[in-house]
Amino acid sequence: MSEPATPSNRLPWRATVVTLFPELFPGPLAASLAGDALQQGLWALDTIAVRDFGLGRHKSVDDTPAGGGAGMVMRADVLGPALDAATATNPGAPRIYLTPRGEPLTQGLARELAAAPGAVLLAGRFEGIDQRIIEARQLREISIGDYVLSGGELAAMVLIDAVVRLLPGVVGAAASLTEESFEQGLLEYPHYTRPRDWEGLPIPEVLLSGDHKRIEAWRRAESERLTRERRPDLWAWKKKHEER
Ligand code: ADE
């Protein structure tokens, strides 16, 4: 009997990216935490090249928009077979289309995706994709923020990174996950390390006191202050949910 690849005795979480630019992957996901975990088999990554499913002599993947207008639209009859190939290598994984008009990627959504067997991620280019593929292949539309990237590949990498660090065994100390930004509905408190004085700036006295109760209270107060100042939306949401 061989050892299971993951602590939970399941297959590793698998990302299958459907893209015109497979050479962009793993890119930054090969480094650091995600890269080490990839090497260890805690998650898996593969790409499906949309161009392989292109039509005709020119392997065409897009066409002009019905109704006219600027730009090009990726064809449903190209994306359909590409997505089906992705699902064949990653069965049971939700199919996601990265788009600025999707639901926002949050820590909560990252947790939800980490609990799935993996994800099939469609990275678009050009003006967009034919609406019929979204409906016919039940694509969940997800945005990484209110700005427009030139393609979905960077957004797919952001999503993968946010999910992978939540997988069992990827981040060493569980505490470093539960204390970080958003996990408690608060932004993270400030950190300090040696030297004790740097350019005339001291480490806050309380952190050197050894009094763990006081330290915890200070960190909590700083988290709350930062959240109130910088993210009144998060703060209001948290207050509302605490009332119930
Ligand atoms: N593709 C282009 N912009 C994007 C965004 N903000 N989020 C997800 N996918 C995108």
Coordinates of C-alpha atoms and ligand atoms in Angstrom, one line a residue:
M1 CA 0.0 0.0 0.0
S2 CA 1.4 3.4 -0.9
E3 CA 1.0 6.5 1.3
P4 CA -2.0 8.7 0.5
A5 CA -0.9 12.0 -1.3
T6 CA -3.0 14.1 1.1
P7 CA -3.5 13.9 4.8
S8 CA -7.2 13.4 4.3
N9 CA -6.7 10.3 2.2
R10 CA -8.4 11.9 -0.8
L11 CA -7.0 12.9 -4.2
P12 CA -5.3 16.2 -4.1
W13 CA -7.2 19.4 -4.8
R14 CA -6.9 19.9 -8.6
A15 CA -7.0 23.1 -10.6
T16 CA -7.5 22.7 -14.3
V17 CA -7.1 26.0 -16.2
V18 CA -8.6 26.4 -19.6
T19 CA -6.6 29.1 -21.3
L20 CA -5.1 30.5 -24.6
F21 CA -1.8 30.9 -22.7
P22 CA -1.0 27.6 -20.9
E23 CA 2.7 28.7 -20.8
L24 CA 1.8 31.3 -18.1
F25 CA 1.2 28.4 -15.7
P26 CA 2.4 27.6 -13.0
G27 CA 4.2 30.9 -13.1
P28 CA 4.2 32.5 -9.6
L29 CA 2.3 29.4 -8.3
A30 CA 5.6 27.4 -8.6
A31 CA 7.2 29.6 -5.9
S32 CA 7.1 29.7 -2.1
L33 CA 4.2 28.2 -0.2
A34 CA 2.0 27.1 -3.2
G35 CA 5.0 25.8 -5.1
D36 CA 6.3 23.7 -2.2
A37 CA 2.8 22.3 -1.7
L38 CA 2.5 21.5 -5.5
Q39 CA 5.9 19.7 -5.3
Q40 CA 4.6 17.7 -2.3
G41 CA 1.5 16.7 -4.2
L42 CA -0.9 18.5 -1.8
W43 CA -2.5 20.0 -4.9
A44 CA -2.3 19.5 -8.6
L45 CA -2.4 21.8 -11.6
D46 CA -3.0 21.2 -15.3
T47 CA -3.9 23.3 -18.3
I48 CA -6.1 22.8 -21.3
A49 CA -5.0 24.8 -24.3
V50 CA -8.0 26.4 -25.9
R51 CA -6.1 26.7 -29.2
D52 CA -6.0 22.9 -29.5
F53 CA -9.8 23.1 -29.9
G54 CA -9.7 25.9 -32.5
L55 CA -11.5 25.6 -35.7
G56 CA -10.2 25.3 -39.3
R57 CA -6.8 25.8 -40.7
H58 CA -6.1 28.9 -38.5
K59 CA -7.3 27.1 -35.3
S60 CA -9.8 30.0 -34.8
V61 CA -11.2 30.5 -31.3
D62 CA -13.1 33.8 -31.6
D63 CA -15.4 35.7 -33.9
T64 CA -17.1 39.1 -34.2
P65 CA -19.9 39.9 -31.8
A66 CA -23.5 39.2 -32.9
G67 CA -25.2 42.6 -33.1
G68 CA -21.9 44.3 -33.9
G69 CA -19.6 46.3 -31.7
A70 CA -15.9 46.3 -30.7
G71 CA -13.7 43.3 -30.0
M72 CA -14.0 39.6 -30.5
V73 CA -16.0 36.9 -28.6
M74 CA -14.7 33.5 -27.8
R75 CA -16.8 30.8 -29.5
A76 CA -19.1 28.4 -27.6
D77 CA -18.3 25.6 -30.1
V78 CA -14.6 26.0 -29.2
L79 CA -15.0 26.5 -25.4
G80 CA -17.5 23.6 -25.1
P81 CA -15.1 20.8 -26.1
A82 CA -12.2 22.5 -24.2
L83 CA -14.3 22.7 -21.0
D84 CA -15.5 19.1 -21.5
A85 CA -11.9 17.9 -21.8
A86 CA -11.1 19.8 -18.5
T87 CA -14.0 18.2 -16.7
A88 CA -12.9 14.8 -18.0
T89 CA -9.5 15.3 -16.2
N90 CA -11.1 17.0 -13.2
P91 CA -14.5 15.3 -12.6
G92 CA -16.7 16.7 -9.8
A93 CA -14.9 20.0 -9.8
P94 CA -17.1 23.2 -10.1
R95 CA -16.6 25.0 -13.4
I96 CA -15.7 28.7 -12.9
Y97 CA -15.4 31.6 -15.4
L98 CA -13.2 34.5 -14.2
T99 CA -14.9 37.8 -15.1
P100 CA -15.2 41.2 -13.6
R101 CA -19.0 40.8 -13.6
G102 CA -18.9 37.7 -11.4
E103 CA -19.6 37.4 -7.6
P104 CA -16.7 38.8 -5.6
L105 CA -13.9 36.3 -4.5
T106 CA -13.8 36.5 -0.7
Q107 CA -12.1 34.5 2.0
G108 CA -15.5 32.7 2.5
L109 CA -15.7 31.7 -1.1
A110 CA -12.0 30.5 -1.1
R111 CA -12.9 28.3 1.9
E112 CA -15.9 26.9 0.0
L113 CA -13.8 26.1 -3.1
A114 CA -11.1 24.5 -0.9
A115 CA -13.7 22.1 0.3
A116 CA -14.5 21.0 -3.3
P117 CA -12.4 18.3 -5.1
G118 CA -10.8 21.1 -7.2
A119 CA -11.8 23.7 -9.8
V120 CA -12.0 24.0 -13.6
L121 CA -11.1 27.6 -14.3
L122 CA -11.9 29.3 -17.6
A123 CA -9.7 32.2 -18.3
G124 CA -11.1 34.5 -21.0
R125 CA -9.5 36.9 -23.4
F126 CA -10.9 39.4 -25.9
E127 CA -14.2 41.1 -25.2
G128 CA -15.7 38.0 -23.5
I129 CA -17.2 34.6 -24.2
D130 CA -20.4 33.5 -25.8
Q131 CA -23.2 33.6 -23.2
R132 CA -24.5 30.2 -24.2
I133 CA -21.3 28.4 -22.8
I134 CA -22.0 30.0 -19.4
E135 CA -25.5 28.5 -19.3
A136 CA -24.9 25.2 -21.1
R137 CA -21.8 24.3 -18.9
Q138 CA -23.2 26.0 -15.7
L139 CA -20.2 28.2 -15.2
R140 CA -20.0 30.0 -11.9
E141 CA -18.8 33.6 -12.6
I142 CA -16.2 34.9 -10.1
S143 CA -14.5 38.3 -10.0
I144 CA -11.3 39.1 -8.1
G145 CA -12.1 42.8 -7.8
D146 CA -13.6 45.9 -9.4
Y147 CA -11.1 46.5 -12.1
V148 CA -10.5 45.0 -15.6
L149 CA -7.6 42.7 -16.4
S150 CA -6.6 41.9 -19.9
G151 CA -7.4 38.3 -19.4
G152 CA -8.6 35.8 -16.8
E153 CA -5.2 34.1 -16.2
L154 CA -4.0 36.3 -13.4
A155 CA -7.4 36.1 -11.8
A156 CA -7.2 32.3 -12.0
M157 CA -3.8 32.4 -10.3
V158 CA -5.1 34.7 -7.5
L159 CA -8.0 32.3 -6.9
I160 CA -5.8 29.2 -6.9
D161 CA -3.3 30.8 -4.5
A162 CA -6.1 31.9 -2.1
V163 CA -7.5 28.4 -2.1
V164 CA -4.3 26.3 -2.0
R165 CA -3.1 28.0 1.2
L166 CA -6.3 26.8 2.9
L167 CA -5.7 23.1 2.0
P168 CA -4.8 20.8 4.9
G169 CA -1.0 20.6 5.4
V170 CA -0.1 23.6 3.2
V171 CA 0.3 26.3 5.9
G172 CA 2.3 24.9 8.9
A173 CA 0.7 26.5 12.0
A174 CA -3.1 26.5 12.0
A175 CA -3.0 29.6 14.1
S176 CA -1.4 31.7 11.4
L177 CA -4.5 31.0 9.3
T178 CA -7.1 31.8 11.9
E179 CA -5.5 35.0 13.1
E180 CA -5.0 36.6 9.6
S181 CA -7.1 39.2 7.9
F182 CA -10.7 38.3 7.2
E183 CA -10.8 35.0 9.2
Q184 CA -12.4 36.8 12.1
G185 CA -14.1 39.4 9.9
L186 CA -11.3 41.8 10.9
L187 CA -8.2 43.1 9.3
E188 CA -4.9 41.8 10.7
Y189 CA -3.1 43.6 13.6
P190 CA 0.4 45.1 13.0
H191 CA 3.5 42.9 13.3
Y192 CA 6.9 43.7 14.7
T193 CA 10.3 41.9 15.1
R194 CA 13.9 42.8 16.1
P195 CA 15.5 45.2 16.4
R196 CA 13.8 46.7 19.3
D197 CA 14.5 50.2 18.1
W198 CA 14.9 51.0 14.4
E199 CA 15.5 54.5 13.1
G200 CA 14.2 55.8 16.4
L201 CA 11.0 53.8 16.1
P202 CA 10.4 51.4 19.1
I203 CA 8.3 48.3 19.2
P204 CA 5.1 49.0 21.1
E205 CA 5.8 48.4 24.8
V206 CA 2.9 46.1 25.3
L207 CA 4.4 43.5 22.9
L208 CA 7.6 43.3 25.0
S209 CA 5.7 43.0 28.3
G210 CA 5.3 39.2 28.2
D211 CA 1.7 39.7 29.4
H212 CA -0.3 37.5 27.0
K213 CA -3.7 38.8 28.1
R214 CA -2.6 42.5 27.5
I215 CA -1.0 41.5 24.2
E216 CA -4.1 39.8 22.9
A217 CA -6.3 42.8 24.0
W218 CA -3.9 45.2 22.2
R219 CA -3.9 43.1 19.0
R220 CA -7.7 42.9 19.1
A221 CA -8.1 46.6 19.6
E222 CA -5.7 47.3 16.7
S223 CA -7.5 44.9 14.4
E224 CA -10.8 46.7 15.2
R225 CA -9.4 50.2 14.8
L226 CA -7.9 49.3 11.4
T227 CA -11.1 47.6 10.2
R228 CA -13.2 50.6 11.3
E229 CA -10.9 53.1 9.6
R230 CA -10.1 51.2 6.4
R231 CA -13.1 49.0 5.8
P232 CA -16.3 50.5 7.2
D233 CA -18.2 48.0 5.0
L234 CA -16.6 45.0 6.7
W235 CA -17.0 46.6 10.2
A236 CA -20.7 47.3 9.6
W237 CA -21.2 43.7 8.3
K238 CA -19.5 42.3 11.4
K239 CA -21.5 44.5 13.8
K240 CA -24.8 43.5 12.1
H241 CA -24.0 39.8 12.4
E242 CA -22.9 40.0 16.0
E243 CA -26.3 41.6 16.9
R244 CA -28.1 38.5 15.9
Ligands
ADE1 N1 -10.9 39.1 -16.0 C1 -10.7 40.4 -16.3 N2 -10.8 41.1 -15.2 C2 -11.1 40.3 -14.2 C3 -11.4 40.4 -12.8 N3 -11.4 41.6 -12.2 N4 -11.8 39.4 -12.1 C4 -11.8 38.2 -12.7 N5 -11.6 37.9 -14.0 C5 -11.2 39.0 -14.7

